[in-house]
CSV table of C-alpha atoms in Angstrom, one decimal:
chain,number,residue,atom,x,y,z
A,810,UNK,CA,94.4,126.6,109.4
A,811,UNK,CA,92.3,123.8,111.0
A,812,UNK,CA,92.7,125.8,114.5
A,813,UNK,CA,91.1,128.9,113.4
A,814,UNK,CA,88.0,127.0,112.7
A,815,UNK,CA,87.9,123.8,114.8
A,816,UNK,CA,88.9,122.1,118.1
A,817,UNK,CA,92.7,120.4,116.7
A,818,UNK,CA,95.1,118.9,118.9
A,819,UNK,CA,98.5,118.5,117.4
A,820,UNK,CA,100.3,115.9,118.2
A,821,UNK,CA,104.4,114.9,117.6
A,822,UNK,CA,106.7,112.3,119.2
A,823,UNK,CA,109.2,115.0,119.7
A,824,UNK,CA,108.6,116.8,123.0
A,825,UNK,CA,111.3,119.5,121.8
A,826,UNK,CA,109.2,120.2,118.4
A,827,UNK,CA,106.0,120.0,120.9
A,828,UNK,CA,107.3,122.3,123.0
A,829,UNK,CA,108.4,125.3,120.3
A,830,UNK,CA,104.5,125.3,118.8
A,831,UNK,CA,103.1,125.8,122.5
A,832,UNK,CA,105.7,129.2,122.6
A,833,UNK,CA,104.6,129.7,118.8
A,834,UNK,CA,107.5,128.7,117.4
A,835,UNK,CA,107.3,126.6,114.0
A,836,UNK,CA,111.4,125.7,113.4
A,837,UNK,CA,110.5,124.8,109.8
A,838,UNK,CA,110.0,128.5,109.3
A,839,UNK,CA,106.4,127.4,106.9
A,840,UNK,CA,104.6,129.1,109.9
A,841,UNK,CA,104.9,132.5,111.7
A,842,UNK,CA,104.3,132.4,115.4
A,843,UNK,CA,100.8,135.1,114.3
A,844,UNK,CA,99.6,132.5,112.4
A,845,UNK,CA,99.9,130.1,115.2
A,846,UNK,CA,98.8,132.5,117.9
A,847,UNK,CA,95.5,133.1,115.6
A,848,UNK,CA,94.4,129.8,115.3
A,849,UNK,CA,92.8,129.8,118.9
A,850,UNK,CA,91.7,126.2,119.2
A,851,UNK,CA,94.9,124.5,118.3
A,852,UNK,CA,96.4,122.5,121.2
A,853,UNK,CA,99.1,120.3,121.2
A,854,UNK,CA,100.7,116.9,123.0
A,855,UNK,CA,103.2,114.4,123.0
A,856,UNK,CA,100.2,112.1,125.0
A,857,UNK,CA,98.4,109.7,123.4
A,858,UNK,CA,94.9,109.9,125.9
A,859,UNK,CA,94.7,113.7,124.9
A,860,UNK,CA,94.0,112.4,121.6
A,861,UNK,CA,90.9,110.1,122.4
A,862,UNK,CA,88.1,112.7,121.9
A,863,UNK,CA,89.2,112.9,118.2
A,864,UNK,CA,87.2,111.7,115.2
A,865,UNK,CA,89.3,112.5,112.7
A,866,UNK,CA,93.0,111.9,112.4
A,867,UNK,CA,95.5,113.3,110.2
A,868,UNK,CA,98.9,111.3,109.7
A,869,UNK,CA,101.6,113.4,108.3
A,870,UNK,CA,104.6,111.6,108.7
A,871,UNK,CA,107.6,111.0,106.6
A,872,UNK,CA,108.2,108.8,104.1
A,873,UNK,CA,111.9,108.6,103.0
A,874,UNK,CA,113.8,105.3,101.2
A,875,UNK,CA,116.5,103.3,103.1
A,876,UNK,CA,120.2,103.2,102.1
A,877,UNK,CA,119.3,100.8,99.1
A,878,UNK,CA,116.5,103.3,97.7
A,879,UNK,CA,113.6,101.0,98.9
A,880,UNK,CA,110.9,102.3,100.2
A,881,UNK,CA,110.8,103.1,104.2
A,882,UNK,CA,107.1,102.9,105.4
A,883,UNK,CA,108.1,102.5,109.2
A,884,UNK,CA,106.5,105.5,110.3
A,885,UNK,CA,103.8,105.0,108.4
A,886,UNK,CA,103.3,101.4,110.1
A,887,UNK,CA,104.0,103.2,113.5
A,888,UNK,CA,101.9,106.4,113.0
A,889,UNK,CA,99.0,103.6,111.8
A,890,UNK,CA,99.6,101.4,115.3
A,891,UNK,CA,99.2,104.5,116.8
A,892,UNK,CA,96.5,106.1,116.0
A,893,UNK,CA,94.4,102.2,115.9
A,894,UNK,CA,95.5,102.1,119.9
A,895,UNK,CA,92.4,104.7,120.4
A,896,UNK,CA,90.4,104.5,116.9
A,897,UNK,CA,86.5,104.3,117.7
A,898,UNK,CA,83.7,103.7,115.8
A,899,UNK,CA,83.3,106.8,113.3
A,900,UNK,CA,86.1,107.8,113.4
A,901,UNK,CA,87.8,108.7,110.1
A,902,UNK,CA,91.6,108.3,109.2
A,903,UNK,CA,93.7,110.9,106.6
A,904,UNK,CA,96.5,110.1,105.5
A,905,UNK,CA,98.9,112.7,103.8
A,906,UNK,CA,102.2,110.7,103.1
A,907,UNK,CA,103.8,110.5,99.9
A,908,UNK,CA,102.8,106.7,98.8
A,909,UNK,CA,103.3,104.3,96.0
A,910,UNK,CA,99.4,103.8,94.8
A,911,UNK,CA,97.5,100.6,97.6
A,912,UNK,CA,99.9,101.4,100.4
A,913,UNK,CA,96.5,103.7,102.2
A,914,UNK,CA,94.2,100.1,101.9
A,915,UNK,CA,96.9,97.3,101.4
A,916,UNK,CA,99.1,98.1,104.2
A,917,UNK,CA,97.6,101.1,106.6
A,918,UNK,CA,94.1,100.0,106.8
A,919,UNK,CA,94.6,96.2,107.7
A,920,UNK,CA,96.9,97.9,110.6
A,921,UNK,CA,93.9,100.1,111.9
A,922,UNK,CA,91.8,96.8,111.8
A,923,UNK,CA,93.8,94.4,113.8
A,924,UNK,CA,94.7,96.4,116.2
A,925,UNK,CA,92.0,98.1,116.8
A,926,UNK,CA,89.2,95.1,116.3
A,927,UNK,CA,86.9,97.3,114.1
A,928,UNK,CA,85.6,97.0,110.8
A,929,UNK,CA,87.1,99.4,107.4
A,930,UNK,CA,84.1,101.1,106.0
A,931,UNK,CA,82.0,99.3,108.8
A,932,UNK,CA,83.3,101.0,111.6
A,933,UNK,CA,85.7,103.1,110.5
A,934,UNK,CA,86.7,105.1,107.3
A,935,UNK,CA,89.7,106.4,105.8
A,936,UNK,CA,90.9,109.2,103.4
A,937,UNK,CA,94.1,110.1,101.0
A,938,UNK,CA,94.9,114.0,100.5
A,939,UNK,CA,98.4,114.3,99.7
A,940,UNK,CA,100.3,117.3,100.8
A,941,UNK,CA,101.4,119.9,98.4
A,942,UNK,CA,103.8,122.0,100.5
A,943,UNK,CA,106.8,123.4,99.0
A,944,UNK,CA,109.2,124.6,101.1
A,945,UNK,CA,110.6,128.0,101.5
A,946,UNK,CA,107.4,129.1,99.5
A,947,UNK,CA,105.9,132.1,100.8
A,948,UNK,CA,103.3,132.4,97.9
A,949,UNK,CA,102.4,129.0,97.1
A,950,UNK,CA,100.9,128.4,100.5
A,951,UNK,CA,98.5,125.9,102.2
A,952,UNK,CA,95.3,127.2,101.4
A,953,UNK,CA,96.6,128.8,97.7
A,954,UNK,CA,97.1,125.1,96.1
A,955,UNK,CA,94.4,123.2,95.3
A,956,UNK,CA,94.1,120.1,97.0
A,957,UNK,CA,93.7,116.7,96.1
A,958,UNK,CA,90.9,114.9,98.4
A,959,UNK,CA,89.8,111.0,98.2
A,960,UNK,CA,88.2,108.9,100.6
A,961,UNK,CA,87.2,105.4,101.3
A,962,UNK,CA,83.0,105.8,100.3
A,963,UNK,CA,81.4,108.0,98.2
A,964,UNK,CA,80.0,109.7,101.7
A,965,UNK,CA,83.2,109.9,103.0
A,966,UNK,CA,85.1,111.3,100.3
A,967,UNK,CA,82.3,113.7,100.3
A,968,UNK,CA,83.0,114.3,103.7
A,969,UNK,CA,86.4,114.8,103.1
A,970,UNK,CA,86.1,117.1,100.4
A,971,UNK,CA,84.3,119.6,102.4
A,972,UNK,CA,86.5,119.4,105.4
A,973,UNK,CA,89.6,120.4,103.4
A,974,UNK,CA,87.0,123.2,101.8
A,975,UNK,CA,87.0,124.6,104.7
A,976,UNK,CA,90.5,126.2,104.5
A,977,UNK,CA,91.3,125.9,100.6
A,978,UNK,CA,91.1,129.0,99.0
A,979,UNK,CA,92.6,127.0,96.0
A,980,UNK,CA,89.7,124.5,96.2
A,981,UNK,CA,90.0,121.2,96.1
A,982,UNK,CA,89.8,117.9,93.6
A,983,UNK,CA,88.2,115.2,95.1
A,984,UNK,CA,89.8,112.0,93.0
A,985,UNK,CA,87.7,108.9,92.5
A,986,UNK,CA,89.6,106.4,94.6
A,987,UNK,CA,92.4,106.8,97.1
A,988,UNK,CA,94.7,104.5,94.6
A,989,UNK,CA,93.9,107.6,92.0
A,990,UNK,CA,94.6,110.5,94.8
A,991,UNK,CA,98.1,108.4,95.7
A,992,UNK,CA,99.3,107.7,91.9
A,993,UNK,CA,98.4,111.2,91.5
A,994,UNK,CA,100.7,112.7,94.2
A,995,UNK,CA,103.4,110.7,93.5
A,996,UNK,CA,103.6,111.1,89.7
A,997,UNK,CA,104.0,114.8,90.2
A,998,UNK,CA,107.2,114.8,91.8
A,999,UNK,CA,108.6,111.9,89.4
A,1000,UNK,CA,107.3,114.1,86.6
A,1001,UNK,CA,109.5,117.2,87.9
A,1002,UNK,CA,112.4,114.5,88.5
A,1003,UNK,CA,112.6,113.5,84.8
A,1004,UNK,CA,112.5,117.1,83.5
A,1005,UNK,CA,115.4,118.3,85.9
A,1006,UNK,CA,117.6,115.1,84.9
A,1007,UNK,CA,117.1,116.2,81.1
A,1008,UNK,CA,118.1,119.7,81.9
A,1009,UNK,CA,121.0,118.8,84.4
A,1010,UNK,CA,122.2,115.9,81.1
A,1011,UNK,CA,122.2,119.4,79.1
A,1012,UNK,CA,123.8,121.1,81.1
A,1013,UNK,CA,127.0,118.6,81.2
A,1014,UNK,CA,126.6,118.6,77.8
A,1015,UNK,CA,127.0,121.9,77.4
A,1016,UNK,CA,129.5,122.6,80.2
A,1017,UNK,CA,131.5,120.3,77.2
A,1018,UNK,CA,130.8,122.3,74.5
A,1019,UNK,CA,132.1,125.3,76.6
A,1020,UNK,CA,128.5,127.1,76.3
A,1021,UNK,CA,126.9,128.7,78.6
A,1022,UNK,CA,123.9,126.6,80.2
A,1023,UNK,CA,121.8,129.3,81.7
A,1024,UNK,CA,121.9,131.6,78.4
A,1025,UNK,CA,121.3,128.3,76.8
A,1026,UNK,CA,117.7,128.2,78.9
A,1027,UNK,CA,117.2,131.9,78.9
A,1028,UNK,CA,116.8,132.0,74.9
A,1029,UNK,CA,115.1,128.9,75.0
A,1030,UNK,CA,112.0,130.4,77.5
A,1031,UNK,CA,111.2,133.1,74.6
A,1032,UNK,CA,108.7,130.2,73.1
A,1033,UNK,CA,105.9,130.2,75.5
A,1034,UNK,CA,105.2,126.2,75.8
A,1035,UNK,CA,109.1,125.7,77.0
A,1036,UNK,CA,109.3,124.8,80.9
A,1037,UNK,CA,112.0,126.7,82.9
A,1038,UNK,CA,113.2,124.3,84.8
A,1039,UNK,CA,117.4,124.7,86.1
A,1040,UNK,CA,119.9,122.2,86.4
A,1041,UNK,CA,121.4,121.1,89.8
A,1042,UNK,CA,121.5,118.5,92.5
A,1043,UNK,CA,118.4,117.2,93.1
A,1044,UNK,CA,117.3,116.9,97.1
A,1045,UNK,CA,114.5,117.1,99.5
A,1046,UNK,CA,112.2,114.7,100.6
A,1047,UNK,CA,110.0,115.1,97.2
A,1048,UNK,CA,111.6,115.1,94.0
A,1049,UNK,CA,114.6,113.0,95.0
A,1050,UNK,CA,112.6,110.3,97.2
A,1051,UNK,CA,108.9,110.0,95.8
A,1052,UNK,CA,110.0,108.4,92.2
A,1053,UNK,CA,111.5,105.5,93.8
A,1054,UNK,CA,108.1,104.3,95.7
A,1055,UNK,CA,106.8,104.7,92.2
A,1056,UNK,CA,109.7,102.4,90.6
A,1057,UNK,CA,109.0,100.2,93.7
A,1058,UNK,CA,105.7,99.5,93.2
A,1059,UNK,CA,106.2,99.0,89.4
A,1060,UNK,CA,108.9,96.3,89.6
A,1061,UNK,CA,106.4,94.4,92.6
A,1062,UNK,CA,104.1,93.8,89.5
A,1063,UNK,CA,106.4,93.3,87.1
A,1064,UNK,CA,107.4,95.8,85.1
A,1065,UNK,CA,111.1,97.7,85.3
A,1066,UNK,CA,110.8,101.7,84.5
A,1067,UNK,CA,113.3,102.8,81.9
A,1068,UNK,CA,112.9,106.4,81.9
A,1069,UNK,CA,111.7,107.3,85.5
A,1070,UNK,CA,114.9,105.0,86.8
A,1071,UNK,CA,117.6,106.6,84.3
A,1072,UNK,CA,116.9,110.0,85.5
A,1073,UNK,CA,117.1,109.1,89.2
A,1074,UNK,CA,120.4,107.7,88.7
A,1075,UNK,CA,121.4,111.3,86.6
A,1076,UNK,CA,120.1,113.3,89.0
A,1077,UNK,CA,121.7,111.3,92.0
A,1078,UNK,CA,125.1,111.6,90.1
A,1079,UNK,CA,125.1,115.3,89.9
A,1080,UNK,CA,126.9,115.9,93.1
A,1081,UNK,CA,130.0,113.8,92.4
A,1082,UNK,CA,129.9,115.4,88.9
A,1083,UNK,CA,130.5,118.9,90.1
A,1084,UNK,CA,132.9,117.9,92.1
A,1085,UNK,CA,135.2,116.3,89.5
A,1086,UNK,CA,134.5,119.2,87.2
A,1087,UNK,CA,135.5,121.6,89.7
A,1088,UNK,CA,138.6,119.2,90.7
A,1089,UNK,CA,139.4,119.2,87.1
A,1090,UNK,CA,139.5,123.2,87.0
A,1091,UNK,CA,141.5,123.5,90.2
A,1092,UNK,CA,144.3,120.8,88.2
A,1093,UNK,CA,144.0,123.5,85.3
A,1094,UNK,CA,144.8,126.1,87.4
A,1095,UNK,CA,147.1,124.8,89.1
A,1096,UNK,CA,145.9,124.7,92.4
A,1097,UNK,CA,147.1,122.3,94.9
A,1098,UNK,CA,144.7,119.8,95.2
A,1099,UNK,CA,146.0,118.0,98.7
A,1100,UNK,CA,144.8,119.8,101.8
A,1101,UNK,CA,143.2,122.5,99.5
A,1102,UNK,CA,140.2,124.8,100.9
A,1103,UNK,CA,137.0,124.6,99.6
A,1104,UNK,CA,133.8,126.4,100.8
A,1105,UNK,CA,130.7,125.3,100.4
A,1106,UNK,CA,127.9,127.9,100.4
A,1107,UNK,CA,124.5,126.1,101.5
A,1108,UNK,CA,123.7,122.9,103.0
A,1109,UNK,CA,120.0,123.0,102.6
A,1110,UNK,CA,118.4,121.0,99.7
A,1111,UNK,CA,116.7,124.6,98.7
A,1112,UNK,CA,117.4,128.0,99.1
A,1113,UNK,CA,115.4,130.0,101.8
A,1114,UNK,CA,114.3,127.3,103.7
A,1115,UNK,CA,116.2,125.3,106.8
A,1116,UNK,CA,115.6,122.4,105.8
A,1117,UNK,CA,118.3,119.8,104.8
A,1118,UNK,CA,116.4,116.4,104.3
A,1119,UNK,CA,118.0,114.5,101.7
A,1120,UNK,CA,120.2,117.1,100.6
A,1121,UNK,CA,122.8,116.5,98.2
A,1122,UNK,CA,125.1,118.8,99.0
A,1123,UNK,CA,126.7,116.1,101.4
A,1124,UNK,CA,127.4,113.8,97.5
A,1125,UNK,CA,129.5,117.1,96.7
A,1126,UNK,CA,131.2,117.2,99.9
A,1127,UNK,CA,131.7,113.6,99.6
A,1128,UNK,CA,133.5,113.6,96.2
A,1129,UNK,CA,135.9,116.1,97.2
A,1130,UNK,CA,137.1,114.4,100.0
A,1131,UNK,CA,138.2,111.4,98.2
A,1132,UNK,CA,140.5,114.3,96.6
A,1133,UNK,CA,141.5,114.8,99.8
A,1134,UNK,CA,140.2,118.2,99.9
A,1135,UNK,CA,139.2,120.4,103.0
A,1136,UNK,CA,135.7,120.9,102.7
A,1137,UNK,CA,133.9,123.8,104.5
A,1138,UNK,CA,130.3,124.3,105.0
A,1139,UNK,CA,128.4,127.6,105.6
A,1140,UNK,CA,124.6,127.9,105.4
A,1141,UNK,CA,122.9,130.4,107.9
A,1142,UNK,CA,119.9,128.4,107.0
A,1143,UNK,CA,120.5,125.0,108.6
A,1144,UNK,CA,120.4,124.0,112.0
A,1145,UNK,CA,124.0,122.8,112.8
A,1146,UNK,CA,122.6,120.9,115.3
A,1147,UNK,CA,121.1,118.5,112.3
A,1148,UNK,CA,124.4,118.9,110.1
A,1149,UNK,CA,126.0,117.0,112.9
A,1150,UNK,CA,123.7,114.7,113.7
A,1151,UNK,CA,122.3,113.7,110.2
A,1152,UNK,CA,125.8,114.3,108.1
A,1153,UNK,CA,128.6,114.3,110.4
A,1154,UNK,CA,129.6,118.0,109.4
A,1155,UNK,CA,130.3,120.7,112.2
A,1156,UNK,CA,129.2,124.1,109.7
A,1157,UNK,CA,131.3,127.1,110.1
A,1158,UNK,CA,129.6,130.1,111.2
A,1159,UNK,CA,131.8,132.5,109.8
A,1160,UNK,CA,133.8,132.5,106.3
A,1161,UNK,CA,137.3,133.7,106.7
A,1162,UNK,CA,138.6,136.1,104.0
A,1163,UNK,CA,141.5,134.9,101.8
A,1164,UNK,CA,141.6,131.4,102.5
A,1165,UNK,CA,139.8,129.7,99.9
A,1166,UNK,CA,141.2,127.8,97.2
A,1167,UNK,CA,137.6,127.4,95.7
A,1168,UNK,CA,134.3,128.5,96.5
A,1169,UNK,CA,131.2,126.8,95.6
A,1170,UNK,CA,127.6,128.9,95.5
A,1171,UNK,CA,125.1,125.5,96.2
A,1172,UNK,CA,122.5,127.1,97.5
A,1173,UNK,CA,120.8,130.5,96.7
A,1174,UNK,CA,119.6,131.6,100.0
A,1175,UNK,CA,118.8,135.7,100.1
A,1176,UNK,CA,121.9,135.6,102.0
A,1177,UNK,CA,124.2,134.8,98.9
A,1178,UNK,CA,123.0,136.9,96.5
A,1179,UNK,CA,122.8,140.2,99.1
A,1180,UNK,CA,126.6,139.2,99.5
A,1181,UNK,CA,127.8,140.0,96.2
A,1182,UNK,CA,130.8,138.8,93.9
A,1183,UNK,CA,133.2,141.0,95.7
A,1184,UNK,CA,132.4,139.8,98.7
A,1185,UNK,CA,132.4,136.5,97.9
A,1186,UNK,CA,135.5,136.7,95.4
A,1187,UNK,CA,137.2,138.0,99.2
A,1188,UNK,CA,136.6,134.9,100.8
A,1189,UNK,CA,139.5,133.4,98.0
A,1190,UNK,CA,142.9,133.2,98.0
A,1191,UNK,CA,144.8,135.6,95.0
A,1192,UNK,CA,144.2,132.5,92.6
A,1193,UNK,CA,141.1,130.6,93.5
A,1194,UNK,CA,137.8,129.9,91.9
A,1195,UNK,CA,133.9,130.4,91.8
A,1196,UNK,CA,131.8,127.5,90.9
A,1197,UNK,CA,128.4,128.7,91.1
A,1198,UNK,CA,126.0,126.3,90.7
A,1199,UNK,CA,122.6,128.3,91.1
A,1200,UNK,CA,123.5,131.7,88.8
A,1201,UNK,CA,123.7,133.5,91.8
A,1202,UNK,CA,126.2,135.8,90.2
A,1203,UNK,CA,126.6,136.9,86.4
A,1204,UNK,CA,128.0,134.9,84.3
A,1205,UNK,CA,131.3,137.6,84.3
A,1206,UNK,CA,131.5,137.1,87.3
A,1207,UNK,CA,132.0,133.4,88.3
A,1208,UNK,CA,134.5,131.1,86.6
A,1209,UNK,CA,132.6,128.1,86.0
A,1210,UNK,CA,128.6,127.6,86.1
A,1211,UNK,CA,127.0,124.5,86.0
């Protein structure tokens, strides 16, 4: 969007990633290769000295947590080293990473300072305007969400605001402080968190009380003010990551989070609770649990988008193995290249008919639904069974839902 209007040079440690936008190919599928041939002063590099002309840099790296939920700022500390190795006086500094409110001025800023040997607000300035991107979304786009703009002086966040007006259709909310813009960002993922851990704890609830969970929802959207949110696992490098730079940040000043913590621990159980209800319906009919089949329909953490960040999908896969189950995983989606290297799983590109003793719908990709339950009902052996975990099918036509 930037590239339609001004000079932008895009820059990416991967040369492979570098090398697909140059042929106007985005592999996240967010961008067609028009939109990409229209912006007509976008350039991009994997070298740092084509980046010294510059004056205003945009870091847009990840921010996952480690294996014991904490907090992984490392490319955040290495985008920052970066980008201070040819910082100059003027220059102005954006950050867009998912952050735990300070991390912009207490750990970013003091980065850009020593390594650079200039001043913050002297010599250089900074910014915070989160990203709003949800994948897969082909009407909430870029410039249709309004975005959130802060920066490090009242001229500056001026500044700041009018640069991101120049592509938000949305408009734009310039926040008071960068600590405000950052809380901001990361409360709306915990927010969405908390309400799909009450609705997946209804749903197991439900699933008890042998009723229906999605005719449960559907009566209760007639009142207007009722949110429609769905059960299921809970992925992504959003919703299932941001609340724990939140929690984080609120146990380094002393306070533990009751509610924000007890849904992250529902939602990351949801995986190995499917798989012990469907182990449990498999036992009822008696199926064969040792060396059974089971096919798993979608690897991505959403449908209709390739990527598989944080999915949880691999928790389900995981909890039927200890059952000694044969797990296989389509998803014309995902890249198999990343299933291997990220998960370890080698994805099948063709389901076989008959061989299933299960199938499990964990994704609603396009795909799926165009399928239908005949066809997927083929992919089963004479007694097997549909877990279908996104009401991709009617409720007749599955055997258990979650």
């Amino acid at each position: 969007m930037f590239g339609k209007k001004r000079l932008v040079a895009g820059y990416d440690i991967s040369a492979k990633r570098i090398n697909e936008l140059r042929h106007a190919l985005d592999s996240t599928m967010e961008v067609t290769s028009e939109e990409l041939r229209q912006a007509k002063h976008l350039t991009f590099t994997t070298h740092q000295d084509e980046l010294k002309t510059c004056t205003c840099f945009i870091i847009t790296v990840p921010t996952p947590v480690d294996q014991h939920k904490q907090p992984n700022l490392s490319p955040l500390i290495s985008a920052s080293k970066f980008v201070s190795g040819i910082l100059k006086r003027g220059d102005v500094v954006i950050y867009e990473s998912t952050v735990y409110p300070g991390v912009t001025e207490e750990v970013c800023v003091p980065i850009l300072e020593q390594n650079s040997g200039l001043t913050f607000n002297q010599d250089f300035y900074c910014g915070y305007s989160p990203e709003r991107i949800n994948p897969g979304d082909r009407v909430h786009r870029l410039k249709n969400v309004k975005k959130i703009t802060a920066g490090s002086t009242p001229l500056v966040a001026e500044l700041i605001d009018s640069l991101y007006g120049e592509i938000i259709v949305a408009g734009t909310h310039k926040a008071p402080s960068i600590k405000v813009a950052e809380a901001a960002k990361v409360i709306e993922n915990t927010q969405r968190d908390i309400n799909i851990a009450l609705i997946n704890e209804l749903a197991i609830i439900l699933n008890r009380l042998e009723i229906d969970t999605e005719a449960v929802l559907k009566a209760a959207e007639s009142k207007w003010n009722f949110m429609p949110f769905r059960p299921g696992l809970v992925g992504g490098h959003c919703i299932g990551v941001d609340p724990y730079y939140l929690t984080n940040k609120a146990e380094a000043v002393g306070y533990h989070p009751q509610v924000i913590l007890a849904g992250r621990r529902l939602n990351d159980s949801m995986g190995f609770y499917v798989a012990s209800r469907l182990i449990k319906e498999m036992i009822k009919k008696s199926i064969q649990l040792e060396n059974a089949r089971v096919l798993l329909m979608g690897l991505t953490f959403k449908e209709n988008c390739p990527d598989t960040r944080n999915t949880r999908v691999i928790d389900l896969i995981n909890g039927l193995e200890e059952y000694s189950v044969k797990v296989d995983v389509f998803d014309p989606w995902a890249s198999a290249e990343e299933a291997k290297q990220e998960y370890g799983i080698e994805l099948i590109t063709q389901a076989p008919t008959a061989l299933y003793d299960a199938i499990v719908i964990a994704v609603a990709h396009d795909e799926f639904r165009k399928l239908g339950a005949q066809r997927i009902r083929s992919l089963g052996k004479p007694r097997h069974i549909i877990y279908d975990l996104k009401y991709v099918l009617k409720e007749s036509e599955s055997d258990i839902r979650l």
